[in-house]
Amino acid sequence: MSAFVNGHDESSEDPLMRAAIAWVVRLRSGEATQDDLQALQAWRKQSSEHEEAFRQAALLWRDLKQAADHLEQQRSSRIGALNPARWSMSRRMFVGGAVAASVSAYLVYDPPMDLWPSLRELSADYRTRKGERQDIALVGGVTATLNTLTSVSVLSSRADDPRIELVGGQAAITVRRRASENPLIVQSLGARVVATRASFDMRCIDGRLSVTCTDGRVDVEYQQGLVQLDSGKRVDFSRATGLGLASPVDANTATAWQHGLLIVQDRPLATVVEEVNRYRPGRIIITDATLGRRLMSGTFHLERLDNFPIQVRELFGASVRTLPGGVVLLG
């Protein structure tokens, strides 16, 4: 790994993390009530620091091995196929037991801050685990490589009308269809990507979608908006902001994950750690907000991210504390 950093700071642990973890434990206790959920929402809205602390605590819990093992057993399940006994077991796993129906529905169908995969993710036709990549071949001249923690559903397997949905994660998709055939349509967050002969990268994480065209041309549509992307162009989308404008992008950086690399350039350490956590077993948590704002550039091998905390210590002089379950605190 080659990298350079800017700035210097003294480390200190974030006391909000302890409170955030307490909230997560409460959600998992089986005793959470509607009042608890309302109190949690109020706590999270106090500041961006409160929200970020809860997000880190929720993601930490999501990565616990016990939950991961259970969720993997459910990956082939379908919502409609769940019988009452299986649904009862899943609900106990997710929320710990006897919880009010409204709270259960909230936690299962709309997990707070991605505390665990939603049932839509679990019921996807294809789903990769942390650190896993998977090549899939669909009908009608469509192939895809799924990155870590990615869920894809097949909406139509008809050769004359291929349609899929990127439920979450990242996928590199190649389409080779004749001009006389219907194009491939990929849905995500309500937006549509339409392509006949093209290669493109789609990334849908935390309610934000980015589409990068690496070959040919793709159309990105949302409601009445349309953005056409040629090779080397990218567009970002969210339901809150709508479609952005097409902008140039370094396709090699955007697709580096396909070659087992993570390339970053002048990005805050907090965002780099967030991306590293998508690949690395366990979870790295930054306990000092100032440390998280320091800039980093470098090229990292995805299969060697176990050393990442040590590299951060050497580069920033940060403290490193290792906890059970692969949890590492950087401060």
XYZ file of C-alpha atoms in Angstrom:
331
model
C 0.000 0.000 0.000
C 1.268 3.438 -0.891
C -0.275 6.438 0.850
C 0.184 9.972 2.133
C -1.718 11.853 4.823
C -2.270 15.434 5.932
C -2.442 16.963 9.370
C -1.881 15.861 12.931
C -4.148 15.395 15.908
C -4.420 13.918 19.355
C -6.747 10.978 19.741
C -9.691 10.664 22.080
C -12.558 8.203 22.240
C -16.030 9.351 21.276
C -18.395 8.948 24.254
C -21.366 8.896 21.882
C -20.313 5.437 20.694
C -21.063 3.926 24.103
C -24.548 5.417 24.070
C -25.104 4.292 20.476
C -24.144 0.724 21.304
C -26.559 0.845 24.241
C -29.345 1.781 21.834
C -28.468 -1.133 19.551
C -28.446 -3.520 22.501
C -31.861 -2.194 23.500
C -33.232 -2.895 20.010
C -31.880 -6.419 20.220
C -33.059 -7.079 23.766
C -36.598 -8.161 22.878
C -37.987 -5.448 25.151
C -38.008 -2.522 22.694
C -41.259 -0.563 22.540
C -42.724 2.066 20.262
C -41.692 4.673 22.846
C -38.114 3.382 22.586
C -38.163 3.866 18.824
C -39.437 7.424 19.174
C -36.798 8.181 21.802
C -34.113 6.723 19.547
C -35.207 8.892 16.636
C -35.044 11.972 18.863
C -31.571 10.965 20.094
C -30.279 10.491 16.547
C -31.594 13.901 15.470
C -29.627 15.781 18.135
C -26.632 16.152 15.824
C -24.812 14.605 12.893
C -22.383 13.110 15.428
C -25.236 11.266 17.147
C -26.430 9.921 13.801
C -22.948 8.783 12.787
C -22.360 7.081 16.148
C -25.589 5.110 15.807
C -24.716 4.223 12.238
C -21.333 2.825 13.283
C -22.843 0.872 16.171
C -25.555 -0.552 13.921
C -23.063 -1.628 11.279
C -20.895 -3.191 13.974
C -23.784 -5.316 15.166
C -24.659 -6.268 11.610
C -21.232 -7.809 11.161
C -21.339 -10.047 14.204
C -20.677 -13.609 13.177
C -23.735 -15.052 14.839
C -26.076 -12.856 12.831
C -24.108 -13.436 9.626
C -24.337 -17.202 10.005
C -28.076 -17.059 10.576
C -28.725 -14.699 7.686
C -26.738 -16.873 5.315
C -29.054 -19.774 6.128
C -31.967 -17.572 5.071
C -30.483 -16.353 1.776
C -32.681 -18.656 -0.378
C -35.860 -17.828 1.520
C -38.764 -15.984 -0.101
C -41.110 -13.794 1.864
C -44.174 -15.590 0.534
C -42.726 -18.990 1.345
C -42.094 -18.290 5.017
C -44.385 -20.430 7.150
C -45.492 -19.179 10.590
C -42.903 -21.248 12.439
C -40.022 -19.974 10.306
C -41.290 -16.392 10.483
C -41.449 -16.651 14.272
C -37.879 -17.880 14.415
C -36.649 -15.129 12.106
C -38.424 -12.481 14.123
C -36.853 -13.734 17.341
C -33.471 -13.644 15.676
C -33.939 -10.085 14.488
C -35.558 -8.444 17.476
C -34.980 -10.896 20.275
C -38.471 -12.200 21.024
C -41.793 -10.727 22.096
C -41.893 -7.230 20.593
C -44.939 -5.187 19.612
C -46.133 -5.903 16.064
C -45.482 -2.371 14.846
C -41.926 -2.463 16.196
C -41.311 -5.878 14.636
C -42.478 -4.675 11.233
C -40.235 -1.636 11.451
C -37.159 -3.612 12.441
C -37.631 -6.406 9.902
C -38.748 -4.526 6.816
C -36.852 -1.271 7.404
C -33.773 -2.095 9.514
C -32.412 1.090 11.130
C -29.141 2.160 9.489
C -28.820 -1.265 7.830
C -28.531 -2.972 11.223
C -29.159 -6.208 9.328
C -30.120 -7.028 5.732
C -33.775 -6.404 4.937
C -36.039 -9.217 3.770
C -35.807 -7.750 0.254
C -32.066 -8.352 0.347
C -32.448 -11.821 1.806
C -35.010 -12.779 -0.845
C -32.844 -11.619 -3.766
C -31.976 -14.189 -6.433
C -28.246 -13.524 -6.039
C -26.477 -12.280 -2.924
C -22.791 -12.068 -2.026
C -21.289 -12.168 1.435
C -18.692 -9.793 2.815
C -15.492 -10.034 0.794
C -17.077 -12.255 -1.854
C -17.306 -11.587 -5.601
C -19.561 -13.598 -7.877
C -19.911 -13.827 -11.667
C -23.415 -14.492 -12.968
C -24.773 -15.042 -16.475
C -28.310 -13.959 -17.230
C -30.421 -14.548 -20.314
C -30.243 -12.384 -23.394
C -26.536 -11.613 -23.535
C -26.282 -10.153 -20.031
C -23.462 -10.953 -17.605
C -22.547 -9.368 -14.289
C -19.912 -9.444 -11.580
C -21.281 -8.806 -8.109
C -19.076 -7.074 -5.588
C -19.091 -7.659 -1.837
C -22.443 -7.433 0.016
C -24.514 -7.168 -3.154
C -28.081 -8.311 -3.796
C -29.635 -8.678 -7.258
C -33.154 -9.802 -8.128
C -34.274 -11.057 -11.538
C -37.498 -9.272 -12.442
C -37.856 -10.911 -15.861
C -35.868 -13.866 -17.184
C -37.424 -13.695 -20.646
C -34.788 -13.513 -23.370
C -36.800 -10.840 -25.186
C -37.325 -8.700 -22.064
C -34.443 -8.975 -19.570
C -34.988 -6.926 -16.408
C -33.131 -7.048 -13.104
C -32.961 -5.001 -9.912
C -29.866 -3.986 -7.989
C -31.335 -4.157 -4.491
C -28.096 -3.015 -2.907
C -24.337 -3.176 -3.311
C -22.300 -2.902 -6.488
C -22.275 -4.739 -9.808
C -20.348 -4.527 -13.067
C -22.782 -5.345 -15.877
C -22.095 -6.128 -19.535
C -24.855 -6.171 -22.136
C -24.448 -7.493 -25.676
C -27.826 -7.390 -27.385
C -28.785 -6.699 -30.998
C -30.211 -3.337 -31.956
C -33.449 -5.077 -32.944
C -33.889 -6.527 -29.450
C -35.342 -4.897 -26.373
C -32.633 -3.405 -24.145
C -31.697 -4.582 -20.686
C -33.387 -2.625 -17.918
C -31.805 -2.454 -14.467
C -33.839 -0.897 -11.662
C -32.497 0.546 -8.437
C -34.057 2.995 -5.968
C -36.801 3.648 -8.498
C -34.365 4.748 -11.216
C -33.805 2.749 -14.418
C -30.635 2.054 -16.365
C -31.288 1.085 -19.981
C -28.597 -0.445 -22.217
C -28.312 -2.483 -25.419
C -24.549 -2.785 -25.972
C -22.542 -1.438 -23.083
C -20.545 -2.138 -19.959
C -21.279 -0.170 -16.814
C -20.796 -0.146 -13.056
C -23.740 0.375 -10.684
C -23.327 1.121 -6.981
C -26.311 1.440 -4.635
C -25.354 2.041 -1.006
C -27.036 4.042 1.754
C -29.800 5.299 -0.531
C -27.394 6.694 -3.122
C -26.938 5.302 -6.618
C -24.037 5.951 -8.961
C -23.785 4.670 -12.522
C -20.482 4.694 -14.427
C -20.340 3.799 -18.115
C -17.109 2.041 -19.096
C -17.998 1.078 -22.681
C -20.763 1.961 -25.114
C -23.683 4.064 -23.910
C -26.334 3.775 -21.216
C -29.432 5.829 -20.398
C -30.289 6.569 -16.781
C -33.919 7.504 -16.214
C -35.948 8.721 -13.249
C -39.507 9.930 -13.628
C -39.297 12.520 -16.435
C -35.517 12.922 -16.239
C -32.960 11.305 -18.563
C -29.158 11.332 -18.515
C -27.167 9.688 -21.309
C -23.756 8.344 -20.362
C -20.939 7.645 -22.786
C -17.799 5.748 -21.849
C -15.919 7.473 -19.026
C -18.976 9.330 -17.681
C -20.840 8.948 -14.409
C -24.078 10.162 -12.859
C -25.255 10.117 -9.244
C -28.822 9.726 -8.032
C -30.874 9.692 -4.852
C -34.590 10.035 -4.290
C -33.961 13.195 -2.303
C -31.899 15.008 -4.951
C -32.958 13.256 -8.176
C -30.618 12.758 -11.113
C -27.389 14.719 -11.186
C -25.444 15.750 -14.247
C -23.115 13.502 -16.216
C -19.495 14.088 -15.226
C -16.116 12.642 -16.232
C -14.750 9.887 -14.039
C -11.600 7.798 -13.850
C -13.021 4.454 -14.946
C -9.919 2.607 -13.713
C -10.538 3.842 -10.179
C -14.262 3.126 -10.347
C -13.722 -0.454 -11.502
C -10.573 -1.224 -9.480
C -12.557 -3.567 -7.217
C -12.935 -5.970 -10.148
C -9.150 -6.405 -10.033
C -9.005 -6.780 -6.252
C -7.976 -3.195 -5.544
C -9.334 -0.211 -3.658
C -7.975 3.106 -4.952
C -8.599 6.309 -2.992
C -7.446 9.871 -3.642
C -7.630 12.616 -1.025
C -10.553 11.067 0.821
C -11.301 11.470 4.554
C -10.158 8.501 6.584
C -13.737 7.966 7.804
C -14.982 7.334 4.255
C -12.018 5.073 3.499
C -12.720 3.026 6.638
C -16.373 2.804 5.658
C -15.373 1.260 2.347
C -12.774 -1.026 3.937
C -15.444 -2.336 6.298
C -17.430 -3.580 3.312
C -14.628 -6.054 2.543
C -12.744 -6.733 5.751
C -14.016 -9.242 8.355
C -15.118 -7.608 11.588
C -15.444 -3.839 11.805
C -13.125 -0.866 12.202
C -14.555 2.020 14.234
C -13.009 5.479 14.386
C -13.488 6.858 17.899
C -12.069 10.313 17.162
C -13.966 12.568 14.728
C -10.858 14.643 14.014
C -8.965 11.543 12.987
C -11.818 10.585 10.679
C -11.505 13.894 8.809
C -7.845 13.497 7.931
C -7.128 12.851 4.278
C -5.692 9.695 2.765
C -4.652 8.567 -0.691
C -3.472 5.116 -1.638
C -3.949 1.788 -3.339
C -5.033 -1.138 -1.182
C -5.285 -4.839 -1.988
C -8.716 -6.083 -0.962
C -7.311 -9.443 0.151
C -4.799 -7.788 2.505
C -7.024 -5.440 4.483
C -6.283 -7.203 7.785
C -3.234 -4.943 7.986
C -5.208 -1.751 7.418
C -5.451 -0.706 11.123
C -1.694 -1.093 11.536
C -1.108 1.017 8.438
C -3.360 3.720 9.857
C -1.416 3.643 13.125
C 1.881 4.061 11.296
C 0.578 6.832 9.038
C -1.390 8.852 11.577
C 0.063 7.836 14.916
C -3.407 6.643 15.897
C -4.076 4.267 18.750
C -5.318 0.796 17.833
C -7.391 -1.289 20.216
C -8.537 -4.782 19.224
C -11.729 -6.246 20.678
C -13.286 -9.687 20.291
C -15.184 -10.450 17.087
C -12.745 -8.631 14.816
C -13.675 -5.181 16.160
C -10.883 -2.603 16.008
C -11.066 0.881 17.568
C -8.962 3.625 15.987
C -8.455 6.790 17.983
